[in-house]
Amino acid sequence: MRIISRKPLKAFYQRPDCLDAKEPLEAWYHEVKKAKWRSWTDIKEKYASASILKGRRVVFNIGGNKYRLVVEINFPAQIVYIRFIGTHREYDQIDVEVI
């Protein structure tokens, strides 16, 4: 999969309050970069706790469910778009179907 873009992930784990997110986000990034997802089932096989939402979006629990990562997936183009990364509190303040 091609991930657009890595920059928000780096910006997030460089925040003083989120330094512990670096390792799990980098692990997620490298795993997804190598993936060849064709369907939602492929995602659920690897990430059972991922939540499939409307608008081609998926929510991943990162860092032992401490953080939330929302992505949009275009299966035919093999592209993952980063839409949001944040704490649970920040996640609760967004509309994941709009971001």
PDB file of N, CA and C in Angstrom:
ATOM      1  N   MET A   1       0.849  -1.175   0.000  1.00  0.00           N
ATOM      2  CA  MET A   1       0.000   0.000   0.000  1.00  0.00           C
ATOM      3  C   MET A   1       0.895   1.237   0.000  1.00  0.00           C
ATOM      4  N   ARG A   2       0.420   2.257  -0.653  1.00  0.00           N
ATOM      5  CA  ARG A   2       1.106   3.541  -0.616  1.00  0.00           C
ATOM      6  C   ARG A   2       0.393   4.409   0.424  1.00  0.00           C
ATOM      7  N   ILE A   3       1.143   4.986   1.330  1.00  0.00           N
ATOM      8  CA  ILE A   3       0.567   5.754   2.427  1.00  0.00           C
ATOM      9  C   ILE A   3       0.783   7.244   2.180  1.00  0.00           C
ATOM     10  N   ILE A   4      -0.303   7.990   2.199  1.00  0.00           N
ATOM     11  CA  ILE A   4      -0.284   9.434   1.981  1.00  0.00           C
ATOM     12  C   ILE A   4      -0.775  10.088   3.269  1.00  0.00           C
ATOM     13  N   SER A   5      -0.062  10.744   4.003  1.00  0.00           N
ATOM     14  CA  SER A   5       1.364  10.868   3.989  1.00  0.00           C
ATOM     15  C   SER A   5       1.903  10.512   5.365  1.00  0.00           C
ATOM     16  N   ARG A   6       3.179  10.297   5.446  1.00  0.00           N
ATOM     17  CA  ARG A   6       3.827   9.924   6.699  1.00  0.00           C
ATOM     18  C   ARG A   6       4.023  11.134   7.629  1.00  0.00           C
ATOM     19  N   LYS A   7       4.012  12.309   7.057  1.00  0.00           N
ATOM     20  CA  LYS A   7       4.293  13.534   7.805  1.00  0.00           C
ATOM     21  C   LYS A   7       3.410  13.708   9.050  1.00  0.00           C
ATOM     22  N   PRO A   8       2.074  13.492   8.971  1.00  0.00           N
ATOM     23  CA  PRO A   8       1.265  13.653  10.190  1.00  0.00           C
ATOM     24  C   PRO A   8       1.615  12.657  11.290  1.00  0.00           C
ATOM     25  N   LEU A   9       2.050  11.463  10.905  1.00  0.00           N
ATOM     26  CA  LEU A   9       2.456  10.479  11.909  1.00  0.00           C
ATOM     27  C   LEU A   9       3.670  10.977  12.677  1.00  0.00           C
ATOM     28  N   LYS A  10       4.666  11.459  11.926  1.00  0.00           N
ATOM     29  CA  LYS A  10       5.889  11.976  12.561  1.00  0.00           C
ATOM     30  C   LYS A  10       5.588  13.184  13.432  1.00  0.00           C
ATOM     31  N   ALA A  11       4.763  14.089  12.942  1.00  0.00           N
ATOM     32  CA  ALA A  11       4.411  15.282  13.720  1.00  0.00           C
ATOM     33  C   ALA A  11       3.724  14.879  15.029  1.00  0.00           C
ATOM     34  N   PHE A  12       2.895  13.853  14.959  1.00  0.00           N
ATOM     35  CA  PHE A  12       2.185  13.416  16.155  1.00  0.00           C
ATOM     36  C   PHE A  12       3.139  12.819  17.177  1.00  0.00           C
ATOM     37  N   TYR A  13       3.988  11.883  16.768  1.00  0.00           N
ATOM     38  CA  TYR A  13       4.836  11.246  17.771  1.00  0.00           C
ATOM     39  C   TYR A  13       6.009  12.110  18.213  1.00  0.00           C
ATOM     40  N   GLN A  14       6.166  13.266  17.625  1.00  0.00           N
ATOM     41  CA  GLN A  14       7.169  14.215  18.107  1.00  0.00           C
ATOM     42  C   GLN A  14       6.592  15.193  19.125  1.00  0.00           C
ATOM     43  N   ARG A  15       5.274  15.143  19.318  1.00  0.00           N
ATOM     44  CA  ARG A  15       4.662  15.970  20.364  1.00  0.00           C
ATOM     45  C   ARG A  15       5.174  15.495  21.718  1.00  0.00           C
ATOM     46  N   PRO A  16       5.475  16.418  22.630  1.00  0.00           N
ATOM     47  CA  PRO A  16       6.001  16.016  23.946  1.00  0.00           C
ATOM     48  C   PRO A  16       5.104  15.046  24.708  1.00  0.00           C
ATOM     49  N   ASP A  17       3.790  15.140  24.512  1.00  0.00           N
ATOM     50  CA  ASP A  17       2.862  14.262  25.225  1.00  0.00           C
ATOM     51  C   ASP A  17       2.607  12.935  24.518  1.00  0.00           C
ATOM     52  N   CYS A  18       3.241  12.718  23.358  1.00  0.00           N
ATOM     53  CA  CYS A  18       2.961  11.508  22.576  1.00  0.00           C
ATOM     54  C   CYS A  18       4.231  10.794  22.114  1.00  0.00           C
ATOM     55  N   LEU A  19       5.319  10.998  22.803  1.00  0.00           N
ATOM     56  CA  LEU A  19       6.589  10.394  22.388  1.00  0.00           C
ATOM     57  C   LEU A  19       6.524   8.870  22.360  1.00  0.00           C
ATOM     58  N   ASP A  20       5.681   8.285  23.206  1.00  0.00           N
ATOM     59  CA  ASP A  20       5.554   6.826  23.242  1.00  0.00           C
ATOM     60  C   ASP A  20       4.801   6.268  22.033  1.00  0.00           C
ATOM     61  N   ALA A  21       4.281   7.129  21.175  1.00  0.00           N
ATOM     62  CA  ALA A  21       3.561   6.675  19.980  1.00  0.00           C
ATOM     63  C   ALA A  21       4.497   6.356  18.821  1.00  0.00           C
ATOM     64  N   LYS A  22       5.751   6.749  18.916  1.00  0.00           N
ATOM     65  CA  LYS A  22       6.667   6.575  17.782  1.00  0.00           C
ATOM     66  C   LYS A  22       6.802   5.108  17.365  1.00  0.00           C
ATOM     67  N   GLU A  23       7.137   4.249  18.293  1.00  0.00           N
ATOM     68  CA  GLU A  23       7.371   2.842  17.951  1.00  0.00           C
ATOM     69  C   GLU A  23       6.132   2.169  17.354  1.00  0.00           C
ATOM     70  N   PRO A  24       4.949   2.282  17.990  1.00  0.00           N
ATOM     71  CA  PRO A  24       3.779   1.624  17.383  1.00  0.00           C
ATOM     72  C   PRO A  24       3.356   2.241  16.048  1.00  0.00           C
ATOM     73  N   LEU A  25       3.498   3.557  15.885  1.00  0.00           N
ATOM     74  CA  LEU A  25       3.134   4.174  14.610  1.00  0.00           C
ATOM     75  C   LEU A  25       4.101   3.779  13.500  1.00  0.00           C
ATOM     76  N   GLU A  26       5.376   3.717  13.817  1.00  0.00           N
ATOM     77  CA  GLU A  26       6.358   3.291  12.822  1.00  0.00           C
ATOM     78  C   GLU A  26       6.140   1.822  12.444  1.00  0.00           C
ATOM     79  N   ALA A  27       5.802   1.000  13.425  1.00  0.00           N
ATOM     80  CA  ALA A  27       5.514  -0.413  13.138  1.00  0.00           C
ATOM     81  C   ALA A  27       4.296  -0.523  12.226  1.00  0.00           C
ATOM     82  N   TRP A  28       3.232   0.227  12.542  1.00  0.00           N
ATOM     83  CA  TRP A  28       2.031   0.229  11.701  1.00  0.00           C
ATOM     84  C   TRP A  28       2.391   0.678  10.286  1.00  0.00           C
ATOM     85  N   TYR A  29       3.125   1.758  10.165  1.00  0.00           N
ATOM     86  CA  TYR A  29       3.508   2.302   8.861  1.00  0.00           C
ATOM     87  C   TYR A  29       4.234   1.251   8.016  1.00  0.00           C
ATOM     88  N   HIS A  30       5.222   0.601   8.589  1.00  0.00           N
ATOM     89  CA  HIS A  30       6.009  -0.373   7.817  1.00  0.00           C
ATOM     90  C   HIS A  30       5.200  -1.617   7.460  1.00  0.00           C
ATOM     91  N   GLU A  31       4.317  -2.047   8.350  1.00  0.00           N
ATOM     92  CA  GLU A  31       3.457  -3.197   8.047  1.00  0.00           C
ATOM     93  C   GLU A  31       2.493  -2.875   6.901  1.00  0.00           C
ATOM     94  N   VAL A  32       1.877  -1.706   6.978  1.00  0.00           N
ATOM     95  CA  VAL A  32       0.882  -1.328   5.967  1.00  0.00           C
ATOM     96  C   VAL A  32       1.558  -1.060   4.627  1.00  0.00           C
ATOM     97  N   LYS A  33       2.735  -0.489   4.659  1.00  0.00           N
ATOM     98  CA  LYS A  33       3.466  -0.220   3.424  1.00  0.00           C
ATOM     99  C   LYS A  33       3.725  -1.514   2.636  1.00  0.00           C
ATOM    100  N   LYS A  34       3.939  -2.606   3.340  1.00  0.00           N
ATOM    101  CA  LYS A  34       4.197  -3.898   2.695  1.00  0.00           C
ATOM    102  C   LYS A  34       2.909  -4.647   2.324  1.00  0.00           C
ATOM    103  N   ALA A  35       1.789  -4.223   2.885  1.00  0.00           N
ATOM    104  CA  ALA A  35       0.516  -4.928   2.690  1.00  0.00           C
ATOM    105  C   ALA A  35      -0.003  -4.768   1.263  1.00  0.00           C
ATOM    106  N   LYS A  36      -0.834  -5.719   0.865  1.00  0.00           N
ATOM    107  CA  LYS A  36      -1.517  -5.695  -0.434  1.00  0.00           C
ATOM    108  C   LYS A  36      -3.005  -5.948  -0.183  1.00  0.00           C
ATOM    109  N   TRP A  37      -3.628  -5.042   0.553  1.00  0.00           N
ATOM    110  CA  TRP A  37      -5.028  -5.216   0.905  1.00  0.00           C
ATOM    111  C   TRP A  37      -5.919  -5.122  -0.315  1.00  0.00           C
ATOM    112  N   ARG A  38      -6.851  -6.051  -0.415  1.00  0.00           N
ATOM    113  CA  ARG A  38      -7.833  -6.065  -1.497  1.00  0.00           C
ATOM    114  C   ARG A  38      -9.247  -5.845  -0.985  1.00  0.00           C
ATOM    115  N   SER A  39      -9.430  -6.035   0.339  1.00  0.00           N
ATOM    116  CA  SER A  39     -10.773  -5.904   0.910  1.00  0.00           C
ATOM    117  C   SER A  39     -10.674  -5.616   2.402  1.00  0.00           C
ATOM    118  N   TRP A  40     -11.830  -5.321   2.992  1.00  0.00           N
ATOM    119  CA  TRP A  40     -11.892  -5.069   4.429  1.00  0.00           C
ATOM    120  C   TRP A  40     -11.486  -6.316   5.210  1.00  0.00           C
ATOM    121  N   THR A  41     -11.762  -7.475   4.659  1.00  0.00           N
ATOM    122  CA  THR A  41     -11.402  -8.725   5.319  1.00  0.00           C
ATOM    123  C   THR A  41      -9.888  -8.825   5.507  1.00  0.00           C
ATOM    124  N   ASP A  42      -9.127  -8.389   4.520  1.00  0.00           N
ATOM    125  CA  ASP A  42      -7.665  -8.416   4.632  1.00  0.00           C
ATOM    126  C   ASP A  42      -7.194  -7.585   5.824  1.00  0.00           C
ATOM    127  N   ILE A  43      -7.838  -6.460   6.044  1.00  0.00           N
ATOM    128  CA  ILE A  43      -7.466  -5.594   7.160  1.00  0.00           C
ATOM    129  C   ILE A  43      -7.814  -6.268   8.480  1.00  0.00           C
ATOM    130  N   LYS A  44      -9.021  -6.800   8.577  1.00  0.00           N
ATOM    131  CA  LYS A  44      -9.474  -7.432   9.819  1.00  0.00           C
ATOM    132  C   LYS A  44      -8.660  -8.671  10.172  1.00  0.00           C
ATOM    133  N   GLU A  45      -8.126  -9.358   9.179  1.00  0.00           N
ATOM    134  CA  GLU A  45      -7.280 -10.528   9.456  1.00  0.00           C
ATOM    135  C   GLU A  45      -6.010 -10.124  10.199  1.00  0.00           C
ATOM    136  N   LYS A  46      -5.460  -8.980   9.859  1.00  0.00           N
ATOM    137  CA  LYS A  46      -4.218  -8.502  10.479  1.00  0.00           C
ATOM    138  C   LYS A  46      -4.488  -7.659  11.717  1.00  0.00           C
ATOM    139  N   TYR A  47      -5.544  -6.849  11.666  1.00  0.00           N
ATOM    140  CA  TYR A  47      -5.878  -5.918  12.750  1.00  0.00           C
ATOM    141  C   TYR A  47      -7.313  -6.175  13.196  1.00  0.00           C
ATOM    142  N   ALA A  48      -7.487  -7.167  14.030  1.00  0.00           N
ATOM    143  CA  ALA A  48      -8.830  -7.577  14.456  1.00  0.00           C
ATOM    144  C   ALA A  48      -9.581  -6.471  15.185  1.00  0.00           C
ATOM    145  N   SER A  49      -8.863  -5.591  15.869  1.00  0.00           N
ATOM    146  CA  SER A  49      -9.533  -4.531  16.628  1.00  0.00           C
ATOM    147  C   SER A  49      -9.832  -3.294  15.782  1.00  0.00           C
ATOM    148  N   ALA A  50      -9.429  -3.289  14.524  1.00  0.00           N
ATOM    149  CA  ALA A  50      -9.722  -2.146  13.645  1.00  0.00           C
ATOM    150  C   ALA A  50     -11.223  -2.030  13.440  1.00  0.00           C
ATOM    151  N   SER A  51     -11.698  -0.793  13.358  1.00  0.00           N
ATOM    152  CA  SER A  51     -13.121  -0.540  13.131  1.00  0.00           C
ATOM    153  C   SER A  51     -13.319  -0.036  11.710  1.00  0.00           C
ATOM    154  N   ILE A  52     -14.163  -0.727  10.959  1.00  0.00           N
ATOM    155  CA  ILE A  52     -14.485  -0.343   9.588  1.00  0.00           C
ATOM    156  C   ILE A  52     -15.659   0.630   9.647  1.00  0.00           C
ATOM    157  N   LEU A  53     -15.499   1.795   9.021  1.00  0.00           N
ATOM    158  CA  LEU A  53     -16.525   2.829   9.044  1.00  0.00           C
ATOM    159  C   LEU A  53     -17.014   3.155   7.643  1.00  0.00           C
ATOM    160  N   LYS A  54     -18.027   4.013   7.566  1.00  0.00           N
ATOM    161  CA  LYS A  54     -18.504   4.508   6.274  1.00  0.00           C
ATOM    162  C   LYS A  54     -17.418   5.357   5.629  1.00  0.00           C
ATOM    163  N   GLY A  55     -17.572   5.613   4.354  1.00  0.00           N
ATOM    164  CA  GLY A  55     -16.648   6.494   3.648  1.00  0.00           C
ATOM    165  C   GLY A  55     -15.272   5.907   3.449  1.00  0.00           C
ATOM    166  N   ARG A  56     -15.200   4.576   3.364  1.00  0.00           N
ATOM    167  CA  ARG A  56     -13.938   3.860   3.143  1.00  0.00           C
ATOM    168  C   ARG A  56     -12.917   4.121   4.252  1.00  0.00           C
ATOM    169  N   ARG A  57     -13.394   4.383   5.455  1.00  0.00           N
ATOM    170  CA  ARG A  57     -12.506   4.716   6.564  1.00  0.00           C
ATOM    171  C   ARG A  57     -12.345   3.549   7.531  1.00  0.00           C
ATOM    172  N   VAL A  58     -11.163   3.534   8.151  1.00  0.00           N
ATOM    173  CA  VAL A  58     -10.834   2.532   9.159  1.00  0.00           C
ATOM    174  C   VAL A  58     -10.197   3.252  10.338  1.00  0.00           C
ATOM    175  N   VAL A  59     -10.552   2.813  11.554  1.00  0.00           N
ATOM    176  CA  VAL A  59      -9.931   3.335  12.764  1.00  0.00           C
ATOM    177  C   VAL A  59      -9.052   2.230  13.339  1.00  0.00           C
ATOM    178  N   PHE A  60      -7.775   2.555  13.522  1.00  0.00           N
ATOM    179  CA  PHE A  60      -6.824   1.629  14.125  1.00  0.00           C
ATOM    180  C   PHE A  60      -6.525   2.094  15.546  1.00  0.00           C
ATOM    181  N   ASN A  61      -6.447   1.129  16.460  1.00  0.00           N
ATOM    182  CA  ASN A  61      -6.019   1.408  17.825  1.00  0.00           C
ATOM    183  C   ASN A  61      -4.503   1.293  17.856  1.00  0.00           C
ATOM    184  N   ILE A  62      -3.850   2.331  18.319  1.00  0.00           N
ATOM    185  CA  ILE A  62      -2.390   2.393  18.309  1.00  0.00           C
ATOM    186  C   ILE A  62      -1.875   2.495  19.736  1.00  0.00           C
ATOM    187  N   GLY A  63      -0.764   1.826  20.002  1.00  0.00           N
ATOM    188  CA  GLY A  63      -0.129   1.936  21.318  1.00  0.00           C
ATOM    189  C   GLY A  63      -0.979   1.374  22.436  1.00  0.00           C
ATOM    190  N   GLY A  64      -1.486   0.174  22.244  1.00  0.00           N
ATOM    191  CA  GLY A  64      -2.310  -0.439  23.276  1.00  0.00           C
ATOM    192  C   GLY A  64      -3.628   0.288  23.479  1.00  0.00           C
ATOM    193  N   ASN A  65      -4.171   0.821  22.388  1.00  0.00           N
ATOM    194  CA  ASN A  65      -5.452   1.527  22.379  1.00  0.00           C
ATOM    195  C   ASN A  65      -5.360   2.905  23.042  1.00  0.00           C
ATOM    196  N   LYS A  66      -4.152   3.427  23.166  1.00  0.00           N
ATOM    197  CA  LYS A  66      -3.959   4.757  23.746  1.00  0.00           C
ATOM    198  C   LYS A  66      -4.239   5.860  22.719  1.00  0.00           C
ATOM    199  N   TYR A  67      -3.992   5.550  21.448  1.00  0.00           N
ATOM    200  CA  TYR A  67      -4.156   6.523  20.372  1.00  0.00           C
ATOM    201  C   TYR A  67      -5.063   5.952  19.290  1.00  0.00           C
ATOM    202  N   ARG A  68      -5.621   6.850  18.474  1.00  0.00           N
ATOM    203  CA  ARG A  68      -6.482   6.442  17.371  1.00  0.00           C
ATOM    204  C   ARG A  68      -5.937   6.990  16.059  1.00  0.00           C
ATOM    205  N   LEU A  69      -5.907   6.130  15.060  1.00  0.00           N
ATOM    206  CA  LEU A  69      -5.466   6.494  13.725  1.00  0.00           C
ATOM    207  C   LEU A  69      -6.616   6.224  12.763  1.00  0.00           C
ATOM    208  N   VAL A  70      -7.050   7.260  12.050  1.00  0.00           N
ATOM    209  CA  VAL A  70      -8.141   7.123  11.081  1.00  0.00           C
ATOM    210  C   VAL A  70      -7.543   7.269   9.689  1.00  0.00           C
ATOM    211  N   VAL A  71      -7.848   6.308   8.842  1.00  0.00           N
ATOM    212  CA  VAL A  71      -7.367   6.352   7.462  1.00  0.00           C
ATOM    213  C   VAL A  71      -8.530   6.123   6.510  1.00  0.00           C
ATOM    214  N   GLU A  72      -8.330   6.563   5.282  1.00  0.00           N
ATOM    215  CA  GLU A  72      -9.265   6.275   4.196  1.00  0.00           C
ATOM    216  C   GLU A  72      -8.515   5.380   3.217  1.00  0.00           C
ATOM    217  N   ILE A  73      -9.175   4.359   2.708  1.00  0.00           N
ATOM    218  CA  ILE A  73      -8.493   3.387   1.857  1.00  0.00           C
ATOM    219  C   ILE A  73      -9.120   3.332   0.468  1.00  0.00           C
ATOM    220  N   ASN A  74      -8.259   3.384  -0.519  1.00  0.00           N
ATOM    221  CA  ASN A  74      -8.658   3.191  -1.913  1.00  0.00           C
ATOM    222  C   ASN A  74      -8.026   1.866  -2.341  1.00  0.00           C
ATOM    223  N   PHE A  75      -8.823   0.797  -2.290  1.00  0.00           N
ATOM    224  CA  PHE A  75      -8.292  -0.534  -2.602  1.00  0.00           C
ATOM    225  C   PHE A  75      -7.778  -0.657  -4.034  1.00  0.00           C
ATOM    226  N   PRO A  76      -8.532  -0.220  -5.060  1.00  0.00           N
ATOM    227  CA  PRO A  76      -8.029  -0.387  -6.431  1.00  0.00           C
ATOM    228  C   PRO A  76      -6.687   0.319  -6.677  1.00  0.00           C
ATOM    229  N   ALA A  77      -6.516   1.497  -6.093  1.00  0.00           N
ATOM    230  CA  ALA A  77      -5.269   2.251  -6.286  1.00  0.00           C
ATOM    231  C   ALA A  77      -4.195   1.849  -5.281  1.00  0.00           C
ATOM    232  N   GLN A  78      -4.569   1.041  -4.271  1.00  0.00           N
ATOM    233  CA  GLN A  78      -3.640   0.606  -3.230  1.00  0.00           C
ATOM    234  C   GLN A  78      -3.056   1.799  -2.463  1.00  0.00           C
ATOM    235  N   ILE A  79      -3.946   2.726  -2.082  1.00  0.00           N
ATOM    236  CA  ILE A  79      -3.523   3.924  -1.362  1.00  0.00           C
ATOM    237  C   ILE A  79      -4.260   4.024  -0.030  1.00  0.00           C
ATOM    238  N   VAL A  80      -3.494   4.379   1.004  1.00  0.00           N
ATOM    239  CA  VAL A  80      -4.029   4.648   2.333  1.00  0.00           C
ATOM    240  C   VAL A  80      -3.788   6.128   2.616  1.00  0.00           C
ATOM    241  N   TYR A  81      -4.858   6.859   2.882  1.00  0.00           N
ATOM    242  CA  TYR A  81      -4.761   8.281   3.188  1.00  0.00           C
ATOM    243  C   TYR A  81      -4.903   8.481   4.695  1.00  0.00           C
ATOM    244  N   ILE A  82      -3.919   9.095   5.319  1.00  0.00           N
ATOM    245  CA  ILE A  82      -4.006   9.406   6.739  1.00  0.00           C
ATOM    246  C   ILE A  82      -4.992  10.564   6.898  1.00  0.00           C
ATOM    247  N   ARG A  83      -6.034  10.365   7.695  1.00  0.00           N
ATOM    248  CA  ARG A  83      -7.033  11.404   7.920  1.00  0.00           C
ATOM    249  C   ARG A  83      -6.928  12.019   9.308  1.00  0.00           C
ATOM    250  N   PHE A  84      -6.462  11.221  10.285  1.00  0.00           N
ATOM    251  CA  PHE A  84      -6.391  11.722  11.661  1.00  0.00           C
ATOM    252  C   PHE A  84      -5.498  10.804  12.479  1.00  0.00           C
ATOM    253  N   ILE A  85      -4.730  11.393  13.377  1.00  0.00           N
ATOM    254  CA  ILE A  85      -4.035  10.648  14.424  1.00  0.00           C
ATOM    255  C   ILE A  85      -4.138  11.490  15.676  1.00  0.00           C
ATOM    256  N   GLY A  86      -4.553  10.871  16.770  1.00  0.00           N
ATOM    257  CA  GLY A  86      -4.698  11.626  18.008  1.00  0.00           C
ATOM    258  C   GLY A  86      -4.972  10.743  19.205  1.00  0.00           C
ATOM    259  N   THR A  87      -5.114  11.398  20.335  1.00  0.00           N
ATOM    260  CA  THR A  87      -5.463  10.704  21.569  1.00  0.00           C
ATOM    261  C   THR A  87      -6.952  10.369  21.533  1.00  0.00           C
ATOM    262  N   HIS A  88      -7.388   9.579  22.486  1.00  0.00           N
ATOM    263  CA  HIS A  88      -8.818   9.263  22.573  1.00  0.00           C
ATOM    264  C   HIS A  88      -9.639  10.529  22.770  1.00  0.00           C
ATOM    265  N   ARG A  89      -9.158  11.434  23.586  1.00  0.00           N
ATOM    266  CA  ARG A  89      -9.882  12.681  23.833  1.00  0.00           C
ATOM    267  C   ARG A  89     -10.021  13.487  22.543  1.00  0.00           C
ATOM    268  N   GLU A  90      -8.952  13.578  21.773  1.00  0.00           N
ATOM    269  CA  GLU A  90      -8.993  14.294  20.494  1.00  0.00           C
ATOM    270  C   GLU A  90      -9.912  13.583  19.503  1.00  0.00           C
ATOM    271  N   TYR A  91      -9.858  12.259  19.494  1.00  0.00           N
ATOM    272  CA  TYR A  91     -10.706  11.463  18.609  1.00  0.00           C
ATOM    273  C   TYR A  91     -12.190  11.694  18.911  1.00  0.00           C
ATOM    274  N   ASP A  92     -12.518  11.793  20.188  1.00  0.00           N
ATOM    275  CA  ASP A  92     -13.905  12.000  20.581  1.00  0.00           C
ATOM    276  C   ASP A  92     -14.469  13.332  20.107  1.00  0.00           C
ATOM    277  N   GLN A  93     -13.609  14.248  19.716  1.00  0.00           N
ATOM    278  CA  GLN A  93     -14.035  15.587  19.301  1.00  0.00           C
ATOM    279  C   GLN A  93     -14.182  15.735  17.781  1.00  0.00           C
ATOM    280  N   ILE A  94     -13.938  14.676  17.039  1.00  0.00           N
ATOM    281  CA  ILE A  94     -14.010  14.772  15.578  1.00  0.00           C
ATOM    282  C   ILE A  94     -15.176  13.948  15.026  1.00  0.00           C
ATOM    283  N   ASP A  95     -15.529  14.225  13.806  1.00  0.00           N
ATOM    284  CA  ASP A  95     -16.494  13.407  13.068  1.00  0.00           C
ATOM    285  C   ASP A  95     -15.681  12.623  12.045  1.00  0.00           C
ATOM    286  N   VAL A  96     -15.463  11.347  12.292  1.00  0.00           N
ATOM    287  CA  VAL A  96     -14.571  10.552  11.444  1.00  0.00           C
ATOM    288  C   VAL A  96     -15.075  10.402  10.015  1.00  0.00           C
ATOM    289  N   GLU A  97     -16.346  10.626   9.793  1.00  0.00           N
ATOM    290  CA  GLU A  97     -16.879  10.504   8.441  1.00  0.00           C
ATOM    291  C   GLU A  97     -16.680  11.776   7.629  1.00  0.00           C
ATOM    292  N   VAL A  98     -16.215  12.843   8.264  1.00  0.00           N
ATOM    293  CA  VAL A  98     -16.040  14.115   7.589  1.00  0.00           C
ATOM    294  C   VAL A  98     -14.559  14.453   7.366  1.00  0.00           C
ATOM    295  N   ILE A  99     -13.713  14.081   8.306  1.00  0.00           N
ATOM    296  CA  ILE A  99     -12.305  14.464   8.213  1.00  0.00           C
ATOM    297  C   ILE A  99     -11.617  13.880   7.006  1.00  0.00           C
TER     298      ILE A  99
END
